[in-house]
Short mmCIF file of C-alpha atoms in Angstrom, two decimals:
data_model
loop_
_atom_site.label_atom_id
_atom_site.label_comp_id
_atom_site.label_asym_id
_atom_site.label_seq_id
_atom_site.Cartn_x
_atom_site.Cartn_y
_atom_site.Cartn_z
CA MET A 1 -18.64 -14.16 2.37
CA ILE A 2 -18.46 -10.91 3.57
CA ASP A 3 -15.84 -7.61 3.22
CA ASN A 4 -14.61 -5.47 6.06
CA HIS A 5 -17.72 -3.91 6.67
CA ASN A 6 -20.13 -6.90 6.73
CA THR A 7 -21.14 -6.29 3.07
CA PRO A 8 -22.10 -9.81 1.57
CA LEU A 9 -20.12 -10.50 -1.46
CA GLY A 10 -21.81 -11.88 -4.31
CA VAL A 11 -24.89 -9.80 -4.47
CA SER A 12 -24.50 -6.34 -5.31
CA ASP A 13 -22.23 -3.03 -4.67
CA ARG A 14 -22.77 -1.99 -1.13
CA THR A 15 -24.77 1.19 -2.19
CA SER A 16 -27.26 -0.60 -4.36
CA LEU A 17 -27.57 -3.42 -2.09
CA ALA A 18 -28.27 -1.23 1.11
CA SER A 19 -30.46 1.24 -0.73
CA TYR A 20 -32.36 -1.51 -2.07
CA ILE A 21 -32.92 -3.15 1.58
CA ASN A 22 -33.66 -0.07 3.01
CA ALA A 23 -36.49 1.29 0.39
CA GLY A 24 -39.59 0.64 2.10
CA SER A 25 -41.02 -0.31 5.57
CA PRO A 26 -38.71 -1.45 8.39
CA GLU A 27 -40.60 -4.89 8.12
CA THR A 28 -39.70 -5.06 3.98
CA ALA A 29 -35.86 -4.08 5.04
CA SER A 30 -35.94 -6.89 7.59
CA ASN A 31 -37.25 -9.28 5.02
CA ARG A 32 -35.37 -8.41 2.37
CA TRP A 33 -32.30 -8.60 4.53
CA ASP A 34 -33.36 -11.87 5.50
CA ALA A 35 -33.25 -13.08 1.96
CA THR A 36 -30.23 -11.40 0.91
CA PRO A 37 -28.24 -14.90 1.38
CA GLY A 38 -30.09 -16.54 -1.09
CA LYS A 39 -29.16 -13.91 -3.87
CA VAL A 40 -25.36 -14.74 -3.45
CA ASP A 41 -23.96 -15.32 -7.12
CA ASP A 42 -20.99 -17.61 -6.47
CA ASP A 43 -19.49 -16.38 -9.92
CA LYS A 44 -19.93 -12.84 -8.68
CA ILE A 45 -17.93 -12.66 -5.47
CA ALA A 46 -15.42 -10.31 -5.96
CA ILE A 47 -13.34 -7.70 -4.18
CA SER A 48 -11.23 -4.68 -4.96
CA PRO A 49 -8.40 -4.19 -2.82
CA ASN A 50 -7.61 -0.76 -3.61
CA GLY A 51 -7.22 0.64 -0.10
CA ASP A 52 -10.75 2.58 -0.32
CA GLY A 53 -11.85 0.81 3.06
CA LYS A 54 -14.75 -0.83 0.41
CA MET A 55 -15.16 -4.37 -0.04
CA ASP A 56 -11.29 -4.67 -0.16
CA VAL A 57 -11.15 -7.95 1.63
CA ALA A 58 -13.08 -11.64 1.59
CA ASN A 59 -13.94 -13.25 5.19
CA PRO A 60 -15.91 -16.36 4.92
CA TYR A 61 -18.49 -17.55 7.29
CA VAL A 62 -17.75 -21.28 7.76
CA PHE A 63 -20.05 -23.62 9.75
CA ALA A 64 -19.11 -26.98 10.97
CA LYS A 65 -20.97 -29.88 11.99
CA GLN A 66 -18.20 -31.00 14.56
CA SER A 67 -15.08 -29.87 16.04
CA LEU A 68 -12.06 -29.88 14.16
CA ALA A 69 -8.35 -30.58 15.02
CA LYS A 70 -6.98 -27.95 12.19
CA VAL A 71 -8.56 -25.53 9.85
CA GLN A 72 -6.32 -23.82 7.03
CA ALA A 73 -7.30 -21.31 4.57
CA ALA A 74 -5.28 -20.71 1.67
CA ILE A 75 -5.54 -18.90 -1.93
CA LEU A 76 -5.28 -20.51 -5.27
CA ASN A 77 -4.32 -19.04 -8.23
CA SER A 78 -6.21 -20.29 -11.74
CA LYS A 79 -3.59 -23.08 -12.27
CA GLY A 80 -4.49 -24.38 -8.96
CA GLN A 81 -1.37 -23.40 -7.22
CA VAL A 82 -1.24 -22.00 -3.65
CA ILE A 83 0.01 -18.38 -3.51
CA ARG A 84 -1.09 -17.80 0.01
CA VAL A 85 -1.83 -19.57 3.33
CA ILE A 86 -4.01 -17.07 4.98
CA ASP A 87 -4.53 -18.60 8.50
CA GLN A 88 -4.34 -21.94 10.25
CA GLU A 89 -6.41 -22.76 13.20
CA THR A 90 -6.53 -25.64 15.87
CA ASN A 91 -9.19 -26.84 17.91
CA THR A 92 -12.05 -25.06 16.65
CA ASP A 93 -15.64 -25.80 17.85
CA LYS A 94 -18.63 -27.03 16.11
CA SER A 95 -21.58 -24.86 14.95
CA ILE A 96 -23.94 -26.63 16.14
CA HIS A 97 -25.17 -26.08 19.91
CA ASP A 98 -25.98 -29.62 22.10
CA LEU A 99 -28.39 -27.69 24.31
CA GLY A 100 -31.31 -27.67 22.09
CA SER A 101 -30.45 -23.99 20.65
CA ASP A 102 -31.79 -23.35 17.20
CA ALA A 103 -28.80 -21.05 16.44
CA ASN A 104 -25.37 -21.84 14.56
CA ASN A 105 -22.14 -20.43 15.58
CA ASP A 106 -19.55 -19.35 12.85
CA LEU A 107 -16.23 -20.61 13.17
CA ALA A 108 -14.82 -17.49 14.50
CA LEU A 109 -16.70 -17.85 17.45
CA SER A 110 -14.66 -20.72 18.49
CA VAL A 111 -12.71 -20.13 21.71
CA SER A 112 -9.23 -20.70 19.86
CA MET A 113 -10.34 -17.89 17.34
CA ARG A 114 -11.31 -15.31 19.73
CA PRO A 115 -8.10 -13.71 20.33
CA ASN A 116 -8.43 -12.92 16.45
CA PRO A 117 -11.73 -13.49 14.96
CA THR A 118 -10.83 -12.14 11.52
CA ALA A 119 -7.95 -14.47 10.74
CA LEU A 120 -9.58 -16.06 7.81
CA THR A 121 -9.75 -12.65 5.81
CA TRP A 122 -8.08 -12.47 2.58
CA ASN A 123 -6.80 -8.95 1.61
CA GLY A 124 -6.26 -9.58 -2.03
CA GLN A 125 -2.66 -9.69 -1.40
CA ALA A 126 0.34 -12.38 -1.65
CA TYR A 127 4.06 -12.27 -1.08
CA ASP A 128 6.55 -10.96 -4.06
CA GLN A 129 9.66 -12.76 -3.58
CA ALA A 130 11.38 -10.96 -6.06
CA THR A 131 10.74 -7.51 -3.95
CA GLY A 132 10.34 -9.34 -0.14
CA LYS A 133 6.74 -7.19 -0.13
CA MET A 134 3.26 -8.24 -0.08
CA LYS A 135 1.24 -6.82 -3.20
CA VAL A 136 -2.04 -7.01 -4.55
CA VAL A 137 -2.29 -9.96 -6.85
CA PRO A 138 -3.07 -9.24 -10.61
CA ASP A 139 -6.79 -8.86 -11.59
CA GLY A 140 -8.66 -12.35 -12.03
CA ARG A 141 -10.38 -15.25 -10.62
CA TYR A 142 -8.96 -17.20 -7.54
CA GLN A 143 -9.86 -19.96 -5.47
CA TYR A 144 -10.80 -19.46 -1.70
CA ARG A 145 -10.10 -22.82 0.19
CA ILE A 146 -10.67 -24.31 3.51
CA GLU A 147 -8.95 -27.44 4.51
CA THR A 148 -10.03 -29.12 7.47
CA THR A 149 -8.77 -32.18 9.56
CA ASN A 150 -11.29 -33.96 12.07
CA PHE A 151 -10.16 -35.28 15.06
CA ASN A 152 -11.33 -38.73 14.24
CA ASN A 153 -9.36 -40.97 11.42
CA GLY A 154 -10.96 -42.39 8.25
CA ALA A 155 -11.46 -41.70 4.45
CA ASP A 156 -12.66 -38.23 5.30
CA LYS A 157 -10.11 -37.15 8.13
CA VAL A 158 -9.10 -34.61 5.69
CA GLN A 159 -11.89 -32.52 3.60
CA ASP A 160 -11.67 -29.27 1.72
CA TRP A 161 -14.08 -26.61 0.05
CA THR A 162 -13.46 -23.98 -2.33
CA LEU A 163 -15.21 -20.93 -3.28
CA PRO A 164 -14.19 -18.78 -6.21
CA VAL A 165 -13.18 -14.88 -5.57
CA GLN A 166 -12.57 -12.61 -8.01
CA VAL A 167 -9.89 -9.88 -7.84
CA ASP A 168 -11.23 -6.41 -9.71
CA THR A 169 -9.79 -3.08 -9.34
CA LYS A 170 -10.55 -1.76 -12.48
CA ALA A 171 -13.78 0.74 -12.58
CA PRO A 172 -16.80 0.21 -14.92
CA LYS A 173 -17.39 2.98 -17.48
CA ILE A 174 -19.95 5.15 -18.57
CA VAL A 175 -19.51 5.15 -22.35
CA LYS A 176 -22.36 7.59 -23.12
CA ALA A 177 -24.94 9.47 -21.43
CA THR A 178 -27.71 11.49 -23.05
CA TYR A 179 -30.65 13.53 -21.78
CA HIS A 180 -33.72 14.64 -24.10
CA CYS A 181 -37.27 15.88 -23.35
CA GLY A 182 -37.25 14.23 -19.75
CA ARG A 183 -35.37 10.91 -21.02
CA LEU A 184 -32.11 9.60 -19.89
CA THR A 185 -29.91 7.20 -21.78
CA VAL A 186 -26.93 5.73 -20.41
CA GLY A 187 -24.81 3.13 -21.77
CA TYR A 188 -22.21 1.45 -19.79
CA ARG A 189 -19.64 -1.40 -19.97
CA ASP A 190 -17.13 -3.12 -17.06
CA SER A 191 -13.92 -5.36 -17.89
CA GLY A 192 -14.22 -7.04 -14.46
CA VAL A 193 -16.89 -9.19 -12.48
CA GLY A 194 -19.70 -7.04 -13.96
CA PHE A 195 -23.17 -6.66 -12.37
CA THR A 196 -26.11 -8.35 -10.89
CA LYS A 197 -29.74 -7.99 -11.14
CA LEU A 198 -29.86 -5.18 -7.90
CA SER A 199 -27.22 -3.15 -9.54
CA ALA A 200 -28.51 0.31 -9.93
CA MET A 201 -27.10 3.69 -11.13
CA ALA A 202 -27.59 6.65 -8.89
CA VAL A 203 -29.50 9.56 -10.61
CA LYS A 204 -29.00 12.73 -8.84
CA VAL A 205 -30.24 16.43 -9.06
CA GLY A 206 -29.65 18.81 -6.60
CA LYS A 207 -30.52 16.89 -3.47
CA LYS A 208 -32.83 14.73 -5.05
CA VAL A 209 -32.07 10.87 -5.97
CA ALA A 210 -33.15 7.91 -7.80
CA GLY A 211 -31.51 4.56 -7.78
CA VAL A 212 -32.37 3.10 -11.59
CA SER A 213 -32.05 -0.22 -12.61
CA LEU A 214 -28.97 -1.07 -15.08
CA ASN A 215 -31.41 -3.99 -16.59
CA ASN A 216 -28.83 -6.21 -16.36
CA SER A 217 -29.10 -9.91 -16.00
CA GLY A 218 -25.54 -10.26 -14.40
CA ARG A 219 -24.58 -12.27 -17.41
CA GLN A 220 -23.52 -9.09 -19.33
CA ASN A 221 -20.92 -6.62 -18.60
CA GLN A 222 -22.26 -3.86 -20.92
CA GLY A 223 -25.45 -2.73 -21.64
CA VAL A 224 -27.82 0.72 -21.94
CA THR A 225 -30.56 1.67 -19.49
CA HIS A 226 -33.30 4.45 -20.32
CA TYR A 227 -35.13 6.34 -17.66
CA THR A 228 -37.79 8.87 -17.85
CA LEU A 229 -37.12 11.44 -15.12
CA SER A 230 -39.82 11.88 -12.60
CA LYS A 231 -41.51 15.11 -12.03
CA THR A 232 -40.01 15.87 -8.92
CA LEU A 233 -36.33 15.22 -10.68
CA GLN A 234 -37.39 17.37 -13.58
CA LYS A 235 -38.71 20.10 -11.68
CA ALA A 236 -35.10 19.52 -9.36
CA LEU A 237 -33.45 20.27 -12.87
CA GLN A 238 -34.94 23.65 -13.30
CA HIS A 239 -32.93 24.87 -10.19
CA SER A 240 -29.87 22.78 -10.77
CA PRO A 241 -29.23 22.01 -14.06
CA LYS A 242 -26.92 19.08 -13.78
CA ILE A 243 -27.72 15.26 -13.70
CA HIS A 244 -24.70 13.38 -11.60
CA LEU A 245 -24.66 9.89 -12.52
CA ALA A 246 -22.91 6.83 -10.47
CA LEU A 247 -22.84 3.14 -11.07
CA TRP A 248 -21.10 0.20 -9.39
CA ASP A 249 -19.76 -3.06 -10.46
CA VAL A 250 -20.25 -6.06 -7.84
CA ALA A 251 -16.71 -5.37 -6.56
CA GLY A 252 -17.63 -1.76 -5.38
CA ASN A 253 -15.43 0.01 -8.10
CA GLN A 254 -17.41 3.37 -8.94
CA ALA A 255 -17.92 5.17 -12.33
CA THR A 256 -19.22 8.54 -12.16
CA LYS A 257 -20.28 11.30 -14.95
CA THR A 258 -21.90 14.55 -14.94
CA LEU A 259 -24.42 15.88 -17.68
CA LYS A 260 -24.65 19.72 -18.20
CA LEU A 261 -28.02 20.94 -19.35
CA ALA A 262 -26.92 23.69 -22.21
CA LYS A 263 -30.73 24.89 -22.12
CA PRO A 264 -33.04 25.85 -19.33
CA ALA A 265 -34.80 22.78 -18.38
CA LYS A 266 -38.52 22.07 -18.86
CA VAL A 267 -40.92 19.35 -17.03
CA TYR A 268 -42.16 16.79 -19.84
CA GLN A 269 -44.81 14.58 -19.81
CA PRO A 270 -43.83 10.71 -19.39
CA SER A 271 -43.30 9.19 -22.43
CA LYS A 272 -45.85 6.95 -24.29
CA THR A 273 -43.31 5.00 -26.08
CA GLY A 274 -39.99 3.02 -24.71
CA LYS A 275 -39.80 1.86 -21.92
CA SER A 276 -38.33 3.36 -18.61
CA ALA A 277 -35.92 1.31 -16.36
CA LYS A 278 -37.58 0.23 -13.01
CA VAL A 279 -36.72 2.82 -10.09
CA MET A 280 -35.09 0.60 -7.30
CA TRP A 281 -35.01 3.27 -4.65
CA THR A 282 -34.98 7.04 -3.96
CA LEU A 283 -33.08 7.24 -0.84
CA MET A 284 -29.24 6.51 -1.39
CA THR A 285 -27.50 4.77 1.72
CA THR A 286 -24.75 2.49 2.42
CA ASP A 287 -26.22 1.36 6.21
CA LEU A 288 -27.07 -2.39 6.22
CA PRO A 289 -27.62 -4.35 9.37
CA GLU A 290 -24.71 -5.73 11.31
CA MET A 291 -23.58 -9.36 10.94
CA LEU A 292 -24.19 -10.47 14.83
CA ASN A 293 -21.55 -12.93 15.76
CA ARG A 294 -18.77 -10.68 14.33
CA GLN A 295 -19.81 -7.89 17.27
CA PRO A 296 -17.39 -7.69 20.12
CA TYR A 297 -20.28 -8.89 22.59
CA ALA A 298 -20.90 -12.19 20.65
CA VAL A 299 -16.84 -12.85 20.17
CA THR A 300 -16.07 -11.86 23.68
CA THR A 301 -19.26 -12.89 25.50
CA ARG A 302 -19.26 -9.05 26.89
CA PHE A 303 -21.30 -6.15 26.08
CA SER A 304 -20.88 -3.02 24.44
CA GLU A 305 -18.73 0.08 25.83
CA THR A 306 -20.11 1.70 29.18
CA SER A 307 -21.72 4.79 28.61
CA GLY A 308 -20.40 7.78 30.55
CA ILE A 309 -16.95 6.55 30.67
CA SER A 310 -14.13 6.17 28.22
CA PHE A 311 -10.65 4.53 28.58
CA LYS A 312 -7.14 5.32 27.09
CA ASN A 313 -5.07 2.58 25.62
CA LEU A 314 -7.72 -0.09 26.73
CA LYS A 315 -10.85 -1.36 25.41
CA ASP A 316 -13.93 -1.11 27.56
CA ASN A 317 -15.65 -4.68 28.32
CA ASN A 318 -13.30 -6.31 25.62
CA PHE A 319 -10.03 -8.33 25.28
CA ASN A 320 -6.80 -6.34 26.05
CA TYR A 321 -3.68 -7.94 24.43
CA LEU A 322 -0.74 -6.35 25.81
CA ASN A 323 2.82 -6.56 24.63
CA ALA A 324 6.09 -5.26 25.00
CA ASN A 325 4.80 -1.86 22.99
CA SER A 326 1.93 -1.24 25.20
CA LYS A 327 1.78 2.18 26.50
CA ALA A 328 -0.62 0.87 29.35
CA TYR A 329 1.99 -1.30 30.88
CA ASN A 330 5.27 -0.53 32.42
CA PRO A 331 7.20 -3.99 32.68
CA ALA A 332 9.59 -2.40 34.92
CA THR A 333 7.52 -1.33 37.68
CA ARG A 334 4.84 -4.37 36.56
CA THR A 335 2.20 -1.74 36.71
CA LEU A 336 -0.72 -1.08 34.66
CA THR A 337 -1.99 2.49 33.79
CA ILE A 338 -5.78 2.23 33.62
CA SER A 339 -6.69 6.14 32.70
CA GLY A 340 -9.41 7.62 30.85
CA LYS A 341 -12.30 10.23 31.35
CA VAL A 342 -15.97 10.21 32.69
CA THR A 343 -18.54 12.34 31.27
CA ASN A 344 -19.79 13.31 34.63
CA PRO A 345 -16.90 14.61 37.15
CA LYS A 346 -19.01 13.91 40.04
CA SER A 347 -19.49 10.68 39.36
CA LYS A 348 -18.01 7.86 41.67
CA LEU A 349 -15.45 5.18 40.07
CA THR A 350 -14.24 2.12 41.86
CA ILE A 351 -11.52 -0.25 40.16
CA LEU A 352 -11.36 -3.30 41.76
CA LYS A 353 -7.67 -3.79 42.93
CA SER A 354 -9.12 -6.18 45.69
CA PRO A 355 -12.32 -7.89 46.03
CA ASN A 356 -13.88 -5.54 48.60
CA GLN A 357 -15.29 -2.98 46.64
CA ASN A 358 -15.70 -0.94 49.65
CA ALA A 359 -11.91 -0.54 50.16
CA ALA A 360 -10.26 2.83 50.02
CA GLU A 361 -7.61 1.37 47.73
CA ASN A 362 -10.24 0.93 45.02
CA GLN A 363 -11.61 4.09 44.83
CA VAL A 364 -10.30 6.31 41.85
CA HIS A 365 -9.51 10.09 42.29
CA ILE A 366 -11.60 11.89 39.21
CA GLY A 367 -10.43 15.22 38.41
CA LYS A 368 -12.54 18.59 37.90
CA SER A 369 -12.52 17.63 34.23
CA GLY A 370 -13.43 14.00 34.72
CA GLN A 371 -9.74 12.80 33.82
CA PHE A 372 -8.70 9.65 36.26
CA SER A 373 -5.61 7.36 36.13
CA TYR A 374 -5.20 4.62 38.38
CA GLN A 375 -2.32 2.12 39.21
CA MET A 376 -3.07 -1.57 39.02
CA PRO A 377 -0.33 -4.12 39.74
CA LEU A 378 -0.11 -6.94 36.95
CA ASP A 379 2.50 -9.59 36.49
CA PRO A 380 4.31 -9.23 32.89
CA THR A 381 2.97 -12.32 31.77
CA GLY A 382 -0.86 -13.49 32.86
CA GLN A 383 -4.67 -12.75 32.48
CA ARG A 384 -6.90 -10.85 34.79
CA GLY A 385 -10.31 -9.57 34.53
CA ILE A 386 -10.15 -6.16 36.17
CA GLY A 387 -14.08 -5.06 37.12
CA TYR A 388 -14.98 -1.29 37.71
CA ILE A 389 -18.19 0.19 38.98
CA LEU A 390 -19.22 3.61 37.92
CA LYS A 391 -21.97 5.63 40.19
CA THR A 392 -23.54 8.79 38.05
CA PRO A 393 -25.85 11.09 39.62
CA LYS A 394 -28.12 12.39 37.67
CA LYS A 395 -31.49 14.44 38.75
CA GLY A 396 -30.98 13.34 42.12
CA LYS A 397 -30.43 9.89 41.28
CA VAL A 398 -27.79 7.72 41.11
CA THR A 399 -27.12 5.26 38.02
CA THR A 400 -24.76 2.37 38.38
CA ALA A 401 -22.96 0.33 36.00
CA ARG A 402 -20.30 -2.29 35.94
CA GLY A 403 -17.96 -3.16 33.39
CA THR A 404 -15.12 -5.44 32.86
CA LEU A 405 -11.67 -4.99 31.32
CA GLU A 406 -10.30 -8.40 30.35
CA VAL A 407 -6.25 -7.79 30.29
CA PHE A 408 -3.78 -10.12 28.90
CA THR A 409 -0.23 -9.23 29.12
CA ASP A 410 3.18 -10.81 27.66
CA MET A 411 6.13 -8.93 27.49
CA THR A 412 8.49 -11.45 25.93
CA PRO A 413 8.83 -11.89 22.48
CA PRO A 414 9.09 -15.48 20.81
CA THR A 415 12.32 -17.06 19.93
CA LEU A 416 13.18 -17.31 16.19
CA THR A 417 16.16 -19.37 15.14
CA LEU A 418 16.96 -20.23 11.48
CA THR A 419 19.83 -23.26 11.51
CA ASN A 420 20.48 -23.19 7.67
CA PRO A 421 24.38 -23.27 7.84
CA ASN A 422 25.22 -21.02 5.17
CA LEU A 423 23.08 -18.28 6.63
CA GLY A 424 25.55 -17.56 9.36
CA SER A 425 24.66 -16.38 12.54
CA GLN A 426 20.77 -15.88 12.25
CA ALA A 427 19.94 -16.40 16.00
CA THR A 428 21.29 -12.88 16.67
CA SER A 429 21.38 -11.16 13.09
CA ASP A 430 18.54 -10.33 10.84
CA GLN A 431 20.12 -9.96 7.51
CA SER A 432 21.92 -12.18 5.54
CA GLN A 433 22.92 -12.84 1.85
CA LEU A 434 23.90 -16.01 -0.18
CA THR A 435 24.38 -16.58 -3.82
CA THR A 436 23.33 -20.54 -5.29
CA ALA A 437 23.05 -22.23 -8.89
CA ALA A 438 20.28 -24.44 -7.02
CA ALA A 439 16.38 -24.16 -8.44
CA SER A 440 15.29 -24.29 -5.03
CA PHE A 441 16.24 -23.40 -1.17
CA THR A 442 15.10 -24.83 2.16
CA VAL A 443 14.17 -22.62 5.14
CA GLN A 444 15.15 -24.24 8.51
CA GLY A 445 15.01 -23.31 11.99
CA THR A 446 13.25 -23.36 15.25
CA VAL A 447 10.28 -21.34 17.15
CA ASN A 448 9.05 -21.06 20.67
CA ASP A 449 7.35 -18.66 23.00
CA ASN A 450 6.30 -18.57 26.79
CA VAL A 451 3.27 -18.52 25.98
CA ASP A 452 1.32 -21.04 23.56
CA GLY A 453 -0.66 -19.96 20.52
CA TYR A 454 2.46 -18.48 18.61
CA ARG A 455 2.40 -18.27 14.93
CA LEU A 456 5.03 -18.49 12.07
CA TYR A 457 5.01 -16.90 8.74
CA ILE A 458 7.36 -17.45 5.66
CA ASN A 459 6.98 -14.98 2.94
CA GLY A 460 3.57 -14.10 4.30
CA ASN A 461 2.08 -17.63 4.77
CA ASN A 462 1.03 -18.94 7.92
CA VAL A 463 3.32 -22.23 7.84
CA PHE A 464 2.63 -23.01 11.45
CA HIS A 465 0.18 -22.29 14.48
CA GLU A 466 0.80 -23.49 17.80
CA GLN A 467 -2.56 -24.89 19.70
CA ASN A 468 -3.61 -21.82 22.07
CA ASP A 469 -5.67 -23.69 25.01
CA ALA A 470 -3.26 -23.69 27.79
CA GLY A 471 -3.98 -19.73 28.55
CA PHE A 472 -1.57 -17.33 30.04
CA VAL A 473 -0.67 -18.48 33.43
CA ASN A 474 1.03 -22.07 34.82
CA HIS A 475 -1.34 -22.44 37.57
CA ASP A 476 0.71 -25.63 38.64
CA ASN A 477 4.11 -23.38 38.90
CA PRO A 478 3.16 -20.15 38.29
CA HIS A 479 6.81 -19.09 37.82
CA ALA A 480 7.15 -21.48 35.07
CA SER A 481 6.46 -21.13 31.23
CA ALA A 482 2.66 -21.27 30.63
CA ASN A 483 3.62 -22.91 27.04
CA PRO A 484 3.29 -26.87 27.61
CA TYR A 485 3.86 -28.00 24.21
CA GLY A 486 7.78 -26.72 23.55
CA GLY A 487 9.34 -25.26 20.61
CA HIS A 488 8.54 -26.29 17.03
CA ALA A 489 11.17 -27.14 14.29
CA PHE A 490 10.51 -26.21 10.74
CA SER A 491 11.72 -26.92 7.02
CA GLU A 492 9.98 -25.16 4.10
CA THR A 493 11.30 -25.55 0.44
CA TYR A 494 10.73 -22.68 -2.24
CA SER A 495 11.59 -22.38 -5.51
CA LEU A 496 14.15 -19.74 -6.60
CA LEU A 497 13.53 -17.02 -9.25
CA PRO A 498 16.64 -15.89 -11.26
CA GLY A 499 18.34 -13.01 -9.87
CA GLN A 500 17.52 -12.09 -5.84
CA ASN A 501 15.05 -13.72 -3.89
CA HIS A 502 14.17 -12.37 -0.78
CA PHE A 503 12.74 -14.37 2.39
CA THR A 504 11.21 -13.11 5.45
CA VAL A 505 10.80 -15.39 8.41
CA THR A 506 8.52 -13.71 11.23
CA ALA A 507 7.26 -15.21 14.60
CA VAL A 508 4.25 -13.45 16.50
CA ASP A 509 2.67 -14.49 19.62
CA LEU A 510 -0.84 -14.19 20.63
CA VAL A 511 -0.76 -10.37 22.01
CA GLY A 512 1.59 -9.20 19.11
CA ASN A 513 5.13 -9.39 20.16
CA THR A 514 6.99 -10.03 16.72
CA VAL A 515 10.28 -11.13 16.00
CA THR A 516 11.38 -10.99 11.79
CA LYS A 517 14.51 -12.23 10.15
CA THR A 518 14.84 -11.50 6.53
CA PHE A 519 17.58 -12.44 3.79
CA THR A 520 18.31 -13.05 0.58
CA VAL A 521 19.15 -15.69 -1.97
CA THR A 522 20.68 -14.97 -5.39
CA ARG A 523 20.35 -17.59 -7.75
CA GLN A 524 22.80 -17.22 -10.51
CA SER A 525 21.79 -18.24 -14.17
#
């Protein structure tokens, strides 16, 4: 499991882990990083979905020995009940290469998942039927379940795998902190997931810092650590008489405290009595190596952005999914605007509207400040790789760079119709209310789109995902629908709470066109 910034979960907080990894030589850092997966403690996998961007989500690395017909990711509560269906995927690729490579591909590198390689991510939220909103689930222990369906029949056609994930939004506490004669004593505790052996406390004086071990085995949620400050830190205290303390639980929640010295600081010799906690690091950082197959070039088989040019409303050397809200495409004129800026206004830019790179129609005018804007005809539904060539002069030489804008267009939203007779004309309206004495309610309807790969969500649960292997163009009949699978009829039954129950039904296509219908069912006592 990793978070939204590639932090391995279940090892430590990011600061303690990154500072530990980077303490020492580059070779030491590399070896420590390679050994990190072996330090994962399943009981310590935790997220803190508080919106601070740190350890907010859980995203699994999944490896499969064979291609799979279907993959479903769901979250279960402590009673084993499904509270959220995060994602459903179809036609995923096996992780093992056939051509002798010893590399294994994560499931997210499957061709079918390339439009959304982070689709298996859980943000710690579930749907609240009483309010009609997604909200963070209560703190506690949950199970992340992957259920797979093989193409072949047999007793093991359907298999599942679960991993515990703890939601912990409460910060630890520094319950006491004292400094006497060069010796620091700090007591701490946590009410949530706790700590690991790598958990450290940052002791900072001025610009000097030491990462001090909490002396925690990972099985206690409280403890006391003693640390005799180094001479460097003690000397820093003479100029800045404050000791800043910070520590984190495994979910990344932080506790801080500042000690202010009442008397001028002195430099004391290390005490011969009492042990001092181990210093884990002296450079505090959050920098960690990247997980390779979550990078754009791995997912799209393209490269990083081309140096010397930037694009507006389009991603360079990457997939661009343009929907009806796109600022780059005009469906009325069927025109894509490719605009941006080059670093050197004397550069020459060629955008390949036609195959001949020397043709006049492919040459782009660059303004005095480097801005450019170019019009490209493009169908409202389709796919095209648009190549460009950038020639930049520098010190009498010309550097040539080539890139590609992979553009997918779809200006047509999905069609979503609710067919419950007591919901009224839900084909055209997105609001209805009804009252019932029943204990459950069944949501029925049909969903379809002009391109395959659309998804259906009911109350935040991905209940259907049409396979997305046909592409954006019907090559047999370019004027016909590119979706060979037709519509999907759905029927999902939900238990009703006393009072109001809010339902949200949403269809989303591959490029993000969205149709949503909502209604309220009031259950009478």
